[in-house]
CSV table of C-alpha atoms in Angstrom, one decimal:
chain,number,residue,atom,x,y,z
A,1,MET,CA,-2.8,-44.3,22.1
A,2,ASP,CA,-4.4,-42.5,25.0
A,3,LYS,CA,-1.4,-42.8,27.3
A,4,LYS,CA,1.8,-40.9,26.6
A,5,LYS,CA,4.2,-43.3,28.3
A,6,ILE,CA,4.3,-47.0,27.7
A,7,ALA,CA,5.5,-48.9,30.7
A,8,VAL,CA,8.3,-51.4,29.8
A,9,PRO,CA,8.2,-54.2,32.4
A,10,LEU,CA,11.0,-56.6,33.3
A,11,VAL,CA,9.8,-59.9,31.9
A,12,CYS,CA,10.8,-63.0,33.9
A,13,HIS,CA,10.6,-66.2,32.0
A,14,GLY,CA,11.3,-69.7,33.4
A,15,HIS,CA,7.9,-71.2,34.4
A,16,SER,CA,6.5,-73.6,31.8
A,17,ARG,CA,2.9,-73.3,33.1
A,18,PRO,CA,0.7,-70.5,34.5
A,19,VAL,CA,2.0,-68.4,37.5
A,20,VAL,CA,-0.7,-68.5,40.2
A,21,ASP,CA,0.9,-66.8,43.2
A,22,LEU,CA,3.6,-64.2,44.0
A,23,PHE,CA,5.1,-63.2,47.3
A,24,TYR,CA,7.6,-60.5,48.2
A,25,SER,CA,9.8,-60.8,51.2
A,26,PRO,CA,10.3,-57.7,53.5
A,27,VAL,CA,13.5,-55.8,52.9
A,28,THR,CA,16.4,-57.8,54.4
A,29,PRO,CA,20.1,-57.0,54.7
A,30,ASP,CA,20.6,-58.7,51.4
A,31,GLY,CA,17.8,-56.8,49.6
A,32,PHE,CA,14.3,-58.2,49.0
A,33,PHE,CA,13.1,-61.3,47.2
A,34,LEU,CA,10.2,-62.5,45.0
A,35,ILE,CA,9.0,-66.1,45.0
A,36,SER,CA,6.5,-67.4,42.5
A,37,ALA,CA,4.2,-70.4,42.5
A,38,SER,CA,3.3,-72.2,39.2
A,39,LYS,CA,1.3,-75.1,38.0
A,40,ASP,CA,4.7,-76.4,36.7
A,41,SER,CA,5.3,-77.7,40.3
A,42,SER,CA,8.6,-75.7,40.7
A,43,PRO,CA,8.5,-72.5,42.7
A,44,MET,CA,11.2,-70.0,41.7
A,45,LEU,CA,13.1,-67.4,43.8
A,46,ARG,CA,14.2,-64.1,42.3
A,47,ASN,CA,15.9,-60.9,43.2
A,48,GLY,CA,12.9,-58.7,43.9
A,49,GLU,CA,14.4,-55.6,42.4
A,50,THR,CA,15.9,-56.9,39.2
A,51,GLY,CA,13.8,-60.0,38.7
A,52,ASP,CA,17.0,-62.1,38.2
A,53,TRP,CA,16.5,-65.8,38.8
A,54,ILE,CA,18.2,-67.1,42.0
A,55,GLY,CA,17.0,-70.6,42.2
A,56,THR,CA,14.2,-73.2,41.6
A,57,PHE,CA,12.8,-75.4,44.4
A,58,GLU,CA,12.4,-78.9,43.0
A,59,GLY,CA,10.5,-81.7,44.8
A,60,HIS,CA,6.8,-81.2,44.4
A,61,LYS,CA,4.9,-83.7,42.1
A,62,GLY,CA,1.9,-81.5,41.4
A,63,ALA,CA,0.9,-77.9,40.7
A,64,VAL,CA,2.0,-75.4,43.4
A,65,TRP,CA,-0.8,-73.0,44.3
A,66,SER,CA,0.8,-70.8,47.0
A,67,VAL,CA,4.2,-69.7,48.1
A,68,CYS,CA,5.7,-67.5,50.8
A,69,LEU,CA,9.0,-66.5,52.4
A,70,ASP,CA,9.7,-65.9,56.1
A,71,THR,CA,10.5,-62.5,57.5
A,72,ASN,CA,14.2,-62.9,56.9
A,73,ALA,CA,13.8,-64.6,53.5
A,74,LEU,CA,15.8,-67.5,54.8
A,75,ARG,CA,13.1,-70.1,54.4
A,76,ALA,CA,10.4,-70.6,51.8
A,77,ALA,CA,7.1,-72.5,52.0
A,78,SER,CA,4.9,-73.9,49.3
A,79,ALA,CA,1.4,-75.5,49.1
A,80,SER,CA,0.8,-78.0,46.4
A,81,ALA,CA,-1.8,-80.2,44.6
A,82,ASP,CA,0.4,-83.2,45.5
A,83,PHE,CA,-1.3,-83.1,49.0
A,84,SER,CA,1.7,-81.6,50.7
A,85,ALA,CA,3.1,-78.4,52.0
A,86,LYS,CA,6.9,-78.0,52.0
A,87,VAL,CA,9.3,-75.8,53.9
A,88,TRP,CA,12.6,-75.0,52.0
A,89,ASP,CA,16.0,-73.6,52.8
A,90,ALA,CA,15.9,-70.4,50.7
A,91,LEU,CA,19.7,-70.3,50.5
A,92,THR,CA,20.4,-73.9,49.3
A,93,GLY,CA,17.0,-74.9,47.9
A,94,ASP,CA,16.9,-78.0,50.1
A,95,VAL,CA,13.6,-79.3,51.6
A,96,LEU,CA,13.6,-78.8,55.3
A,97,HIS,CA,10.2,-80.3,56.1
A,98,SER,CA,7.4,-81.9,54.1
A,99,PHE,CA,3.9,-81.8,55.7
A,100,GLU,CA,1.5,-84.4,54.2
A,101,HIS,CA,-2.2,-83.5,53.9
A,102,LYS,CA,-5.2,-85.6,52.8
A,103,HIS,CA,-6.1,-83.4,49.9
A,104,ILE,CA,-4.9,-80.4,47.7
A,105,VAL,CA,-3.2,-77.7,49.7
A,106,ARG,CA,-4.1,-74.3,48.3
A,107,ALA,CA,-2.5,-71.8,50.7
A,108,CYS,CA,0.3,-71.4,53.2
A,109,ALA,CA,1.8,-68.6,55.3
A,110,PHE,CA,4.6,-68.1,57.8
A,111,SER,CA,3.8,-66.4,61.0
A,112,GLU,CA,5.5,-63.0,61.6
A,113,ASN,CA,7.8,-64.5,64.2
A,114,THR,CA,8.7,-67.3,61.6
A,115,HIS,CA,8.1,-70.1,64.0
A,116,LEU,CA,4.8,-71.3,62.6
A,117,LEU,CA,3.4,-72.3,59.3
A,118,LEU,CA,-0.3,-72.1,58.5
A,119,THR,CA,-1.8,-74.2,55.7
A,120,GLY,CA,-5.3,-74.6,54.2
A,121,GLY,CA,-6.9,-76.3,51.3
A,122,VAL,CA,-9.6,-78.6,49.9
A,123,GLU,CA,-9.8,-80.5,53.3
A,124,LYS,CA,-11.5,-77.4,54.8
A,125,VAL,CA,-9.0,-77.5,57.7
A,126,LEU,CA,-6.6,-74.8,58.9
A,127,ARG,CA,-3.5,-76.3,60.3
A,128,ILE,CA,-0.7,-74.6,62.3
A,129,TYR,CA,2.7,-76.4,62.2
A,130,ASP,CA,5.3,-75.6,64.8
A,131,LEU,CA,8.5,-75.4,62.9
A,132,ASN,CA,10.6,-75.8,66.0
A,133,ARG,CA,8.9,-79.2,66.5
A,134,PRO,CA,8.2,-80.3,62.9
A,135,ASP,CA,7.5,-83.9,63.9
A,136,ALA,CA,4.7,-82.9,66.3
A,137,PRO,CA,1.1,-83.1,65.0
A,138,PRO,CA,-0.2,-79.7,63.8
A,139,ARG,CA,-2.7,-77.7,65.7
A,140,GLU,CA,-6.1,-77.6,63.9
A,141,VAL,CA,-8.4,-74.6,64.3
A,142,ASP,CA,-12.2,-74.8,63.9
A,143,LYS,CA,-13.2,-76.4,60.6
A,144,SER,CA,-13.4,-73.9,57.7
A,145,PRO,CA,-16.9,-73.6,56.3
A,146,GLY,CA,-15.5,-74.2,52.8
A,147,SER,CA,-12.5,-75.2,50.8
A,148,VAL,CA,-9.7,-72.8,51.8
A,149,ARG,CA,-8.3,-70.4,49.1
A,150,THR,CA,-6.2,-67.9,51.0
A,151,VAL,CA,-4.6,-67.7,54.4
A,152,THR,CA,-2.6,-65.0,56.2
A,153,TRP,CA,-1.6,-63.9,59.7
A,154,MET,CA,-2.3,-60.5,61.3
A,155,HIS,CA,-2.3,-58.7,64.6
A,156,SER,CA,1.2,-60.1,65.5
A,157,ASP,CA,0.2,-63.7,64.8
A,158,GLN,CA,-2.9,-63.4,67.1
A,159,THR,CA,-5.4,-63.6,64.2
A,160,ILE,CA,-5.7,-65.7,61.1
A,161,LEU,CA,-7.5,-64.5,58.0
A,162,SER,CA,-8.9,-67.0,55.5
A,163,SER,CA,-11.2,-67.1,52.4
A,164,CYS,CA,-12.8,-69.9,50.6
A,165,THR,CA,-13.1,-71.0,47.0
A,166,ASP,CA,-16.7,-72.0,47.0
A,167,MET,CA,-18.3,-69.1,49.0
A,168,GLY,CA,-18.0,-65.4,49.6
A,169,GLY,CA,-16.5,-63.7,52.7
A,170,VAL,CA,-13.3,-63.5,54.6
A,171,ARG,CA,-13.2,-65.2,58.0
A,172,LEU,CA,-11.0,-64.0,60.9
A,173,TRP,CA,-10.0,-66.6,63.5
A,174,ASP,CA,-8.7,-65.9,67.0
A,175,VAL,CA,-5.6,-68.1,67.2
A,176,ARG,CA,-5.9,-68.7,70.9
A,177,SER,CA,-9.5,-69.9,70.9
A,178,GLY,CA,-9.4,-71.3,67.4
A,179,LYS,CA,-12.8,-69.8,66.7
A,180,ILE,CA,-14.1,-67.5,64.0
A,181,VAL,CA,-14.5,-64.0,65.6
A,182,GLN,CA,-15.5,-62.0,62.5
A,183,THR,CA,-16.7,-62.4,58.9
A,184,LEU,CA,-16.2,-59.8,56.3
A,185,GLU,CA,-19.1,-60.3,53.9
A,186,THR,CA,-18.6,-60.3,50.1
A,187,LYS,CA,-20.9,-61.5,47.3
A,188,SER,CA,-18.3,-63.5,45.4
A,189,SER,CA,-15.5,-65.8,46.5
A,190,VAL,CA,-12.4,-63.8,47.7
A,191,THR,CA,-9.5,-64.8,45.5
A,192,SER,CA,-6.9,-62.5,47.0
A,193,ALA,CA,-6.5,-61.1,50.6
A,194,GLU,CA,-3.6,-59.0,51.7
A,195,VAL,CA,-2.9,-57.2,55.0
A,196,SER,CA,-1.2,-53.9,54.3
A,197,GLN,CA,2.4,-53.4,55.5
A,198,ASP,CA,1.3,-50.9,58.2
A,199,GLY,CA,-1.4,-53.3,59.4
A,200,ARG,CA,-4.2,-50.8,58.7
A,201,TYR,CA,-6.1,-52.4,55.8
A,202,ILE,CA,-7.1,-55.7,54.5
A,203,THR,CA,-7.3,-55.6,50.6
A,204,THR,CA,-9.6,-58.2,49.0
A,205,ALA,CA,-10.5,-59.0,45.5
A,206,ASP,CA,-13.9,-60.7,44.9
A,207,GLY,CA,-15.6,-61.0,41.5
A,208,SER,CA,-15.2,-57.6,39.9
A,209,THR,CA,-14.7,-55.6,43.0
A,210,VAL,CA,-11.7,-54.6,45.1
A,211,LYS,CA,-12.5,-53.8,48.8
A,212,PHE,CA,-10.5,-52.2,51.6
A,213,TRP,CA,-11.4,-53.1,55.1
A,214,ASP,CA,-10.3,-51.6,58.4
A,215,ALA,CA,-7.9,-54.4,59.8
A,216,ASN,CA,-8.7,-53.5,63.4
A,217,HIS,CA,-12.4,-52.7,63.5
A,218,TYR,CA,-13.3,-54.7,60.4
A,219,GLY,CA,-15.5,-52.1,58.8
A,220,LEU,CA,-15.6,-51.7,55.0
A,221,VAL,CA,-13.5,-48.6,54.1
A,222,LYS,CA,-13.7,-48.5,50.3
A,223,SER,CA,-15.2,-50.7,47.6
A,224,TYR,CA,-14.5,-50.1,43.9
A,225,ASN,CA,-16.0,-51.8,40.9
A,226,MET,CA,-13.4,-53.0,38.4
A,227,PRO,CA,-13.6,-53.1,34.6
A,228,CYS,CA,-13.5,-56.9,34.6
A,229,THR,CA,-13.4,-59.9,37.0
A,230,VAL,CA,-10.2,-59.4,39.0
A,231,GLU,CA,-8.3,-62.2,40.7
A,232,SER,CA,-5.8,-60.2,42.7
A,233,ALA,CA,-5.2,-56.7,44.2
A,234,SER,CA,-2.4,-55.1,46.2
A,235,LEU,CA,-2.1,-51.8,48.0
A,236,GLU,CA,1.0,-49.6,47.6
A,237,PRO,CA,2.8,-50.0,50.9
A,238,LYS,CA,4.6,-46.7,51.3
A,239,TYR,CA,1.9,-44.0,51.0
A,240,GLY,CA,-1.1,-46.3,50.5
A,241,ASN,CA,-2.4,-43.9,47.8
A,242,LYS,CA,-2.8,-46.4,45.0
A,243,PHE,CA,-3.4,-50.0,44.3
A,244,VAL,CA,-3.0,-52.5,41.5
A,245,ALA,CA,-5.4,-55.1,40.3
A,246,GLY,CA,-5.2,-57.8,37.6
A,247,GLY,CA,-7.7,-60.3,36.2
A,248,GLU,CA,-9.2,-61.9,33.2
A,249,ASP,CA,-8.7,-59.1,30.7
A,250,MET,CA,-4.9,-59.6,30.8
A,251,TRP,CA,-4.2,-56.0,31.8
A,252,VAL,CA,-2.6,-54.8,35.0
A,253,ARG,CA,-4.3,-51.6,36.2
A,254,VAL,CA,-3.2,-49.0,38.7
A,255,PHE,CA,-5.9,-47.1,40.6
A,256,ASP,CA,-6.1,-44.2,43.0
A,257,PHE,CA,-6.9,-45.5,46.4
A,258,HIS,CA,-8.9,-42.4,47.5
A,259,THR,CA,-11.1,-42.0,44.3
A,260,GLY,CA,-10.9,-45.3,42.5
A,261,ASP,CA,-9.9,-43.6,39.3
A,262,GLU,CA,-7.7,-45.5,36.9
A,263,ILE,CA,-4.1,-44.1,36.8
A,264,ALA,CA,-2.4,-46.5,34.5
A,265,CYS,CA,-3.2,-49.6,32.4
A,266,ASN,CA,-0.3,-51.9,31.6
A,267,LYS,CA,-0.6,-54.3,28.7
A,268,GLY,CA,1.8,-57.1,28.0
A,269,HIS,CA,0.5,-60.4,29.4
A,270,HIS,CA,-0.9,-62.9,26.9
A,271,GLY,CA,-3.3,-64.6,29.4
A,272,PRO,CA,-5.4,-63.7,32.4
A,273,VAL,CA,-3.5,-62.2,35.4
A,274,HIS,CA,-3.7,-64.5,38.4
A,275,CYS,CA,-1.7,-62.5,41.0
A,276,VAL,CA,-0.4,-58.9,41.6
A,277,ARG,CA,1.8,-57.7,44.4
A,278,PHE,CA,3.6,-54.5,45.3
A,279,SER,CA,7.3,-54.7,46.3
A,280,PRO,CA,8.0,-53.9,50.0
A,281,GLY,CA,9.1,-50.3,49.2
A,282,GLY,CA,6.4,-49.7,46.6
A,283,GLU,CA,8.9,-48.8,43.8
A,284,SER,CA,7.6,-51.6,41.6
A,285,TYR,CA,4.9,-54.3,41.5
A,286,ALA,CA,4.8,-57.8,40.0
A,287,SER,CA,2.2,-59.6,38.0
A,288,GLY,CA,1.9,-63.3,37.3
A,289,SER,CA,-0.2,-64.7,34.5
A,290,GLU,CA,-1.7,-67.7,32.7
A,291,ASP,CA,1.0,-67.0,30.1
A,292,GLY,CA,3.7,-68.4,32.4
A,293,THR,CA,5.6,-65.1,32.8
A,294,ILE,CA,6.1,-62.7,35.7
A,295,ARG,CA,6.3,-59.0,34.8
A,296,ILE,CA,7.8,-56.4,37.1
A,297,TRP,CA,6.5,-52.9,36.5
A,298,LEU,CA,8.2,-49.8,37.9
A,299,THR,CA,5.7,-47.7,39.8
A,300,GLY,CA,7.0,-44.4,38.3
A,301,PRO,CA,7.7,-41.2,40.1
A,302,LEU,CA,4.6,-40.2,42.0
A,303,THR,CA,4.2,-38.5,45.3
A,304,HIS,CA,1.9,-39.2,48.2
A,305,ASP,CA,-0.6,-36.8,46.6
A,306,GLY,CA,0.0,-38.3,43.2
A,307,THR,CA,0.9,-35.1,41.4
A,308,GLU,CA,4.7,-34.9,41.1
A,309,PRO,CA,7.8,-37.0,41.4
A,310,PHE,CA,9.1,-37.8,44.8
A,311,ALA,CA,12.5,-38.5,46.1
A,312,ALA,CA,13.5,-41.9,47.5
A,313,ASN,CA,13.2,-40.5,51.0
A,314,GLY,CA,9.8,-39.0,50.4
A,315,SER,CA,10.9,-35.4,50.3
A,316,VAL,CA,9.9,-33.4,47.2
A,317,GLY,CA,13.2,-31.5,47.2
A,318,LYS,CA,15.0,-34.0,44.9
A,319,VAL,CA,12.3,-34.2,42.3
A,320,LYS,CA,14.6,-34.0,39.2
A,321,VAL,CA,17.2,-36.4,40.6
A,322,THR,CA,14.6,-39.1,41.2
A,323,ALA,CA,12.9,-38.8,37.9
A,324,GLU,CA,16.4,-39.2,36.3
A,325,ASP,CA,17.2,-42.1,38.5
A,326,VAL,CA,14.0,-43.8,37.6
A,327,SER,CA,14.6,-43.4,33.8
A,328,ARG,CA,18.3,-44.4,34.3
A,329,LYS,CA,17.1,-47.5,36.1
A,330,ILE,CA,14.8,-48.4,33.3
A,331,GLU,CA,17.6,-47.9,30.7
A,332,GLY,CA,19.9,-50.0,32.9
A,333,PHE,CA,17.3,-52.8,33.0
A,334,GLN,CA,16.8,-52.7,29.2
A,335,ILE,CA,20.5,-52.8,28.6
A,336,ALA,CA,21.1,-55.7,31.0
A,337,GLU,CA,18.2,-57.6,29.4
A,338,GLU,CA,19.5,-57.1,25.8
A,339,GLY,CA,23.0,-58.1,26.9
A,340,LYS,CA,24.6,-55.3,24.8
A,341,THR,CA,26.8,-54.0,27.6
A,342,LYS,CA,27.5,-54.9,31.2
A,343,GLU,CA,27.1,-51.4,32.5
A,344,LYS,CA,25.5,-52.5,35.8
A,345,GLU,CA,28.1,-55.1,36.5
A,346,THR,CA,31.1,-52.9,35.8
A,347,GLY,CA,29.6,-50.2,37.9
A,348,LYS,CA,29.9,-52.4,41.0
A,349,GLU,CA,33.5,-53.3,40.6
């Protein structure tokens, strides 16, 4: 044992097939939420902090490859191998719209203003659906050079970012002109692309490297070689001082953003890790795996310089309190999971 502390994750069961995508909502008045996509065809919504199951979206007839929530976490969207993308009411679980495609849909993303849904897939076409006019035909931007793997919006919905399954690179499209304005070159296919919460960086995973790009000037900021082929990476949103990556060796690793040094290695999954994402406040991160489980790992008390515990508000004055809070939280989670006592529930009454 080279590590003193063993991270105990919250293990979320429920999916019967591999978990292939995870998405956290921003913090809403009701907290924040985590939605998962699985090859079992039924996306699941959870409390982002506790991992508690809220509901399952039932209606797809094939694997679901991608999921997302809108800014207010009131609607969910999913992209499926059944040749459709669906928009759901996240409160009731009802299907609001079903958008038929001519082939497998691999990716979907709500615009920041929540009015538009972007989809992409094996058809090599990026489509933008107007959710205020769902019956209107979608707008199609210039044909993608390859089968679409990931899509996301940036620059206040003025730019679309997309990667392909069968070729390297991330392409950036100007929404107004519908043309590719920039390509971020990578050797391998980009399996994960995330725009940081502050809009400064694009985090990509391709092959066995994680890269960070300037989201405004598109230059390569950092590139780190990983110990194995990684499928997904996510940058810590609060301080941006660390990132997580997961891939084929089944481990979820945490690295220092500035040096690339490995900070932690979390073992627990029994199959390759397909997706990792930080929660909106950076206090935890989730991983989804071939083993059908989602694991939520607490980030642990680290400051912006990575040396000592920090308080919830970022000040270092409340070091002890925060460390205790974190350990108390972990104990609370374990107690709740084991069902020995209802400490958390009674505390709220």
